[in-house]
PDB file of C-alpha atoms in Angstrom:
ATOM      1  CA  MET D 215      92.699  95.899 115.990  1.00 66.00           C
ATOM      2  CA  ILE D 216      94.805  94.552 113.109  1.00 68.00           C
ATOM      3  CA  SER D 217      92.152  95.689 110.640  1.00 74.00           C
ATOM      4  CA  SER D 218      92.158  99.257 111.961  1.00 77.00           C
ATOM      5  CA  LEU D 219      95.966  99.297 112.028  1.00 77.00           C
ATOM      6  CA  LEU D 220      96.074  98.110 108.404  1.00 75.00           C
ATOM      7  CA  THR D 221      93.436 100.670 107.398  1.00 78.00           C
ATOM      8  CA  ARG D 222      95.402 103.494 109.075  1.00 79.00           C
ATOM      9  CA  MET D 223      98.606 102.374 107.366  1.00 79.00           C
ATOM     10  CA  LEU D 224      96.870 102.267 103.964  1.00 79.00           C
ATOM     11  CA  LEU D 225      95.388 105.721 104.533  1.00 81.00           C
ATOM     12  CA  THR D 226      98.858 107.153 105.185  1.00 82.00           C
ATOM     13  CA  PHE D 227      99.706 106.145 101.608  1.00 80.00           C
ATOM     14  CA  ASP D 228      96.378 107.555 100.363  1.00 79.00           C
ATOM     15  CA  TYR D 229      94.839 104.124  99.712  1.00 81.00           C
ATOM     16  CA  GLU D 230      91.261 104.165 100.929  1.00 83.00           C
ATOM     17  CA  ASP D 231      91.189 100.357 101.108  1.00 82.00           C
ATOM     18  CA  LEU D 232      92.956  97.161 100.048  1.00 80.00           C
ATOM     19  CA  ARG D 233      91.363  97.364  96.597  1.00 81.00           C
ATOM     20  CA  ALA D 234      93.019 100.742  95.965  1.00 82.00           C
ATOM     21  CA  LEU D 235      96.367  99.286  97.053  1.00 81.00           C
ATOM     22  CA  PHE D 236      95.854  96.315  94.739  1.00 77.00           C
ATOM     23  CA  GLN D 237      95.010  98.620  91.816  1.00 81.00           C
ATOM     24  CA  SER D 238      98.229 100.524  92.463  1.00 81.00           C
ATOM     25  CA  ILE D 239     100.274  97.318  92.512  1.00 79.00           C
ATOM     26  CA  ALA D 240      98.383  95.825  89.549  1.00 80.00           C
ATOM     27  CA  PRO D 241      97.133  98.714  87.388  1.00 81.00           C
ATOM     28  CA  SER D 242      96.108  96.225  84.693  1.00 77.00           C
ATOM     29  CA  TYR D 243      93.119  95.375  86.921  1.00 77.00           C
ATOM     30  CA  LYS D 244      91.483  98.714  86.035  1.00 76.00           C
ATOM     31  CA  TYR D 245      91.526  97.777  82.356  1.00 78.00           C
ATOM     32  CA  SER D 246      90.441  94.142  82.755  1.00 75.00           C
ATOM     33  CA  LEU D 247      93.864  93.106  81.479  1.00 75.00           C
ATOM     34  CA  THR D 248      94.941  91.092  84.495  1.00 72.00           C
ATOM     35  CA  ARG D 249      93.789  87.737  83.124  1.00 71.00           C
ATOM     36  CA  PRO D 250      95.451  88.149  79.714  1.00 72.00           C
ATOM     37  CA  LEU D 251      98.663  89.355  81.381  1.00 71.00           C
ATOM     38  CA  LEU D 252      98.552  86.417  83.781  1.00 69.00           C
ATOM     39  CA  LEU D 253      98.282  84.087  80.796  1.00 67.00           C
ATOM     40  CA  VAL D 254     101.348  85.694  79.230  1.00 66.00           C
ATOM     41  CA  SER D 255     103.160  85.439  82.591  1.00 65.00           C
ATOM     42  CA  LEU D 256     102.290  81.741  82.717  1.00 63.00           C
ATOM     43  CA  THR D 257     103.851  81.255  79.297  1.00 60.00           C
ATOM     44  CA  PHE D 258     107.270  82.761  79.953  1.00 57.00           C
ATOM     45  CA  PRO D 259     108.523  81.189  83.224  1.00 53.00           C
ATOM     46  CA  GLY D 260     109.281  78.063  81.197  1.00 50.00           C
ATOM     47  CA  LEU D 261     111.852  80.115  79.306  1.00 48.00           C
ATOM     48  CA  SER D 262     113.913  80.653  82.460  1.00 49.00           C
ATOM     49  CA  GLY D 263     116.627  78.473  80.914  1.00 48.00           C
ATOM     50  CA  LEU D 264     117.575  81.531  78.851  1.00 44.00           C
ATOM     51  CA  ALA D 265     118.628  83.192  82.074  1.00 46.00           C
ATOM     52  CA  SER D 266     121.347  80.556  82.481  1.00 47.00           C
ATOM     53  CA  LEU D 267     123.292  82.359  79.756  1.00 41.00           C
ATOM     54  CA  VAL D 268     124.046  84.997  82.403  1.00 41.00           C
ATOM     55  CA  PRO D 269     126.215  83.994  85.371  1.00 45.00           C
ATOM     56  CA  ASP D 270     124.130  83.161  88.423  1.00 44.00           C
ATOM     57  CA  ILE D 271     124.691  85.904  90.965  1.00 42.00           C
ATOM     58  CA  PRO D 272     123.127  85.070  94.336  1.00 43.00           C
ATOM     59  CA  LEU D 273     121.261  88.130  95.585  1.00 59.00           C
ATOM     60  CA  ALA D 274     118.845  88.510  98.453  1.00 71.00           C
ATOM     61  CA  LEU D 275     116.047  88.540  95.891  1.00 75.00           C
ATOM     62  CA  GLY D 276     117.309  85.434  94.188  1.00 80.00           C
ATOM     63  CA  ILE D 277     117.296  86.952  90.728  1.00 78.00           C
ATOM     64  CA  GLN D 278     120.136  87.253  88.319  1.00 72.00           C
ATOM     65  CA  ALA D 279     122.039  90.495  87.935  1.00 72.00           C
ATOM     66  CA  THR D 280     120.661  91.266  84.475  1.00 74.00           C
ATOM     67  CA  ALA D 281     117.066  90.774  85.598  1.00 78.00           C
ATOM     68  CA  LEU D 282     117.679  92.983  88.621  1.00 79.00           C
ATOM     69  CA  VAL D 283     119.212  95.744  86.477  1.00 80.00           C
ATOM     70  CA  MET D 284     116.310  95.561  84.008  1.00 84.00           C
ATOM     71  CA  MET D 285     113.782  95.680  86.837  1.00 86.00           C
ATOM     72  CA  LEU D 286     115.486  98.652  88.446  1.00 85.00           C
ATOM     73  CA  MET D 287     115.550 100.406  85.064  1.00 89.00           C
ATOM     74  CA  ALA D 288     111.802  99.787  84.714  1.00 92.00           C
ATOM     75  CA  PHE D 289     111.237 101.260  88.190  1.00 93.00           C
ATOM     76  CA  VAL D 290     113.306 104.333  87.281  1.00 92.00           C
ATOM     77  CA  VAL D 291     111.408 104.789  83.994  1.00 95.00           C
ATOM     78  CA  GLU D 292     108.103 104.418  85.852  1.00 94.00           C
ATOM     79  CA  LEU D 293     109.209 106.967  88.449  1.00 93.00           C
ATOM     80  CA  LEU D 294     110.544 109.490  85.920  1.00 93.00           C
ATOM     81  CA  SER D 295     107.539 109.139  83.608  1.00 94.00           C
ATOM     82  CA  GLY D 296     105.271 109.523  86.647  1.00 92.00           C
ATOM     83  CA  ILE D 297     107.066 112.709  87.649  1.00 92.00           C
ATOM     84  CA  ALA D 298     106.764 114.050  84.084  1.00 93.00           C
ATOM     85  CA  ALA D 299     103.060 113.123  83.953  1.00 92.00           C
ATOM     86  CA  SER D 300     102.406 114.818  87.282  1.00 91.00           C
ATOM     87  CA  ARG D 301     104.093 117.991  86.033  1.00 91.00           C
ATOM     88  CA  ILE D 302     101.824 117.981  82.992  1.00 91.00           C
ATOM     89  CA  LYS D 303      98.812 117.529  85.282  1.00 90.00           C
ATOM     90  CA  LYS D 304     100.256 120.414  87.326  1.00 89.00           C
ATOM     91  CA  GLU D 305     100.628 118.266  90.435  1.00 87.00           C
ATOM     92  CA  ARG D 306     103.654 119.088  92.484  1.00 84.00           C
ATOM     93  CA  PHE D 307     106.210 116.424  93.386  1.00 79.00           C
ATOM     94  CA  SER D 308     105.991 115.384  97.032  1.00 81.00           C
ATOM     95  CA  SER D 309     107.703 113.018  99.410  1.00 82.00           C
ATOM     96  CA  PHE D 310     104.284 111.441  99.910  1.00 82.00           C
ATOM     97  CA  ARG D 311     104.116 110.370  96.260  1.00 83.00           C
ATOM     98  CA  LEU D 312     107.700 109.105  96.419  1.00 85.00           C
ATOM     99  CA  SER D 313     106.828 107.145  99.581  1.00 87.00           C
ATOM    100  CA  ARG D 314     103.832 105.625  97.843  1.00 87.00           C
ATOM    101  CA  PHE D 315     106.015 104.580  94.893  1.00 90.00           C
ATOM    102  CA  SER D 316     108.671 103.191  97.263  1.00 90.00           C
ATOM    103  CA  PHE D 317     106.011 101.215  99.141  1.00 91.00           C
ATOM    104  CA  LYS D 318     104.827  99.676  95.864  1.00 91.00           C
ATOM    105  CA  VAL D 319     108.404  98.759  94.864  1.00 91.00           C
ATOM    106  CA  PHE D 320     108.949  97.257  98.323  1.00 90.00           C
ATOM    107  CA  ILE D 321     105.870  95.046  97.891  1.00 92.00           C
ATOM    108  CA  TYR D 322     107.111  93.938  94.466  1.00 91.00           C
ATOM    109  CA  LEU D 323     110.542  93.054  95.855  1.00 88.00           C
ATOM    110  CA  VAL D 324     109.022  91.067  98.727  1.00 89.00           C
ATOM    111  CA  LEU D 325     106.821  89.205  96.238  1.00 91.00           C
ATOM    112  CA  ILE D 326     109.977  88.248  94.352  1.00 90.00           C
ATOM    113  CA  ALA D 327     112.140  87.369  97.376  1.00 89.00           C
ATOM    114  CA  VAL D 328     109.669  85.198  99.308  1.00 92.00           C
ATOM    115  CA  PRO D 329     109.209  82.433  96.696  1.00 94.00           C
ATOM    116  CA  TYR D 330     112.982  82.373  96.148  1.00 92.00           C
ATOM    117  CA  HIS D 331     113.674  81.760  99.822  1.00 92.00           C
ATOM    118  CA  TRP D 332     110.901  79.164 100.051  1.00 94.00           C
ATOM    119  CA  SER D 333     112.391  77.438  97.011  1.00 94.00           C
ATOM    120  CA  GLN D 334     115.818  77.442  98.656  1.00 93.00           C
ATOM    121  CA  ASN D 335     114.329  76.101 101.887  1.00 95.00           C
ATOM    122  CA  TYR D 336     112.602  73.207 100.117  1.00 96.00           C
ATOM    123  CA  ALA D 337     115.716  72.475  98.040  1.00 95.00           C
ATOM    124  CA  ALA D 338     117.811  72.303 101.235  1.00 95.00           C
ATOM    125  CA  LYS D 339     115.327  69.755 102.616  1.00 95.00           C
ATOM    126  CA  GLY D 340     115.650  67.692  99.451  1.00 95.00           C
ATOM    127  CA  GLU D 341     112.078  68.401  98.345  1.00 94.00           C
ATOM    128  CA  ALA D 342     112.842  69.088  94.687  1.00 94.00           C
ATOM    129  CA  VAL D 343     109.231  69.279  93.465  1.00 94.00           C
ATOM    130  CA  MET D 344     108.247  71.985  95.947  1.00 94.00           C
ATOM    131  CA  ALA D 345     111.519  73.822  95.313  1.00 94.00           C
ATOM    132  CA  GLU D 346     110.773  73.806  91.581  1.00 94.00           C
ATOM    133  CA  CYS D 347     107.206  75.034  92.198  1.00 94.00           C
ATOM    134  CA  PHE D 348     108.440  78.058  94.155  1.00 94.00           C
ATOM    135  CA  ASP D 349     111.192  78.686  91.612  1.00 91.00           C
ATOM    136  CA  TRP D 350     108.504  78.726  88.915  1.00 91.00           C
ATOM    137  CA  LEU D 351     106.334  81.037  91.069  1.00 92.00           C
ATOM    138  CA  GLN D 352     109.191  83.494  91.415  1.00 91.00           C
ATOM    139  CA  ASN D 353     109.733  83.578  87.639  1.00 89.00           C
ATOM    140  CA  PHE D 354     105.997  84.017  87.111  1.00 90.00           C
ATOM    141  CA  LEU D 355     105.864  86.942  89.567  1.00 91.00           C
ATOM    142  CA  ILE D 356     108.894  88.654  88.015  1.00 89.00           C
ATOM    143  CA  ILE D 357     107.285  88.527  84.576  1.00 88.00           C
ATOM    144  CA  HIS D 358     103.935  89.713  85.874  1.00 90.00           C
ATOM    145  CA  ILE D 359     105.499  92.587  87.847  1.00 91.00           C
ATOM    146  CA  ALA D 360     107.337  93.666  84.683  1.00 90.00           C
ATOM    147  CA  GLN D 361     104.016  93.711  82.827  1.00 89.00           C
ATOM    148  CA  GLU D 362     102.392  95.772  85.585  1.00 91.00           C
ATOM    149  CA  ASN D 363     105.270  98.260  85.334  1.00 93.00           C
ATOM    150  CA  MET D 364     104.669  98.501  81.579  1.00 93.00           C
ATOM    151  CA  VAL D 365     100.977  99.270  82.187  1.00 92.00           C
ATOM    152  CA  SER D 366     101.918 102.016  84.647  1.00 93.00           C
ATOM    153  CA  ILE D 367     104.528 103.477  82.265  1.00 95.00           C
ATOM    154  CA  LEU D 368     102.006 103.449  79.398  1.00 94.00           C
ATOM    155  CA  GLU D 369      99.512 105.324  81.592  1.00 94.00           C
ATOM    156  CA  ASN D 370     102.176 107.946  82.310  1.00 94.00           C
ATOM    157  CA  LEU D 371     103.154 108.216  78.630  1.00 95.00           C
ATOM    158  CA  ALA D 372      99.528 108.781  77.639  1.00 95.00           C
ATOM    159  CA  VAL D 373      99.280 111.663  80.110  1.00 94.00           C
ATOM    160  CA  ILE D 374     102.607 113.079  78.879  1.00 94.00           C
ATOM    161  CA  GLU D 375     101.237 113.015  75.325  1.00 95.00           C
ATOM    162  CA  GLY D 376      98.087 114.850  76.456  1.00 93.00           C
ATOM    163  CA  LYS D 377      95.831 111.828  76.061  1.00 93.00           C
ATOM    164  CA  GLU D 378      93.453 110.146  78.476  1.00 92.00           C
ATOM    165  CA  LYS D 379      95.407 108.038  80.989  1.00 90.00           C
ATOM    166  CA  SER D 380      93.986 104.820  79.552  1.00 90.00           C
ATOM    167  CA  ALA D 381      94.578 105.706  75.871  1.00 91.00           C
ATOM    168  CA  TRP D 382      97.602 103.472  75.206  1.00 91.00           C
ATOM    169  CA  ILE D 383      96.259 100.631  77.321  1.00 89.00           C
ATOM    170  CA  GLU D 384      92.904 100.630  75.539  1.00 90.00           C
ATOM    171  CA  SER D 385      94.643 100.774  72.157  1.00 90.00           C
ATOM    172  CA  ILE D 386      96.852  97.788  72.996  1.00 86.00           C
ATOM    173  CA  LYS D 387      93.935  95.949  74.576  1.00 85.00           C
ATOM    174  CA  THR D 388      91.933  96.408  71.358  1.00 88.00           C
ATOM    175  CA  LYS D 389      94.839  95.070  69.274  1.00 85.00           C
ATOM    176  CA  ILE D 390      95.309  92.054  71.553  1.00 80.00           C
ATOM    177  CA  THR D 391      91.602  91.271  71.624  1.00 81.00           C
ATOM    178  CA  SER D 392      91.383  91.483  67.831  1.00 83.00           C
ATOM    179  CA  LEU D 393      94.068  88.759  67.604  1.00 79.00           C
ATOM    180  CA  TRP D 394      91.883  86.364  69.609  1.00 75.00           C
ATOM    181  CA  ARG D 395      88.790  86.797  67.453  1.00 71.00           C
TER     182      ARG D 395
END
């Protein structure tokens, strides 16, 4: 019953299965970039001390105001570039596509909020190690979500420029891979 309910819900957003939903949330998966991006995400959470330069503003998501503004700007750029790309592909704008985008943003925000609240819960219980682990996880997820937004924006920009959707991603992937050889 739960499986059929989940399948019906996914179909309403035009995801034929969980894999299609995952590819929408993590477009880097299509280009085999998920592992390299995860490695980069693993590198930057340790730099969270830089965020202390900005006053700590407690939000439901548990992220600082600057990070929230930057994330919202990335979402807006992704949305606007997606609208422009769809116009070039001669696809009309629909509430369905906006709902699909909103659903993806909702999932991202939940992925950010949950580790924050778990961290706060463990900190309140005096379990500093677990609190730090979930704090780290939240930073990791924020960085990785930002990277996934960049992949999506680059796909849209390629379409806007009249190129294959994967053109910019493949170009960057080639550059990155050449650095590791």
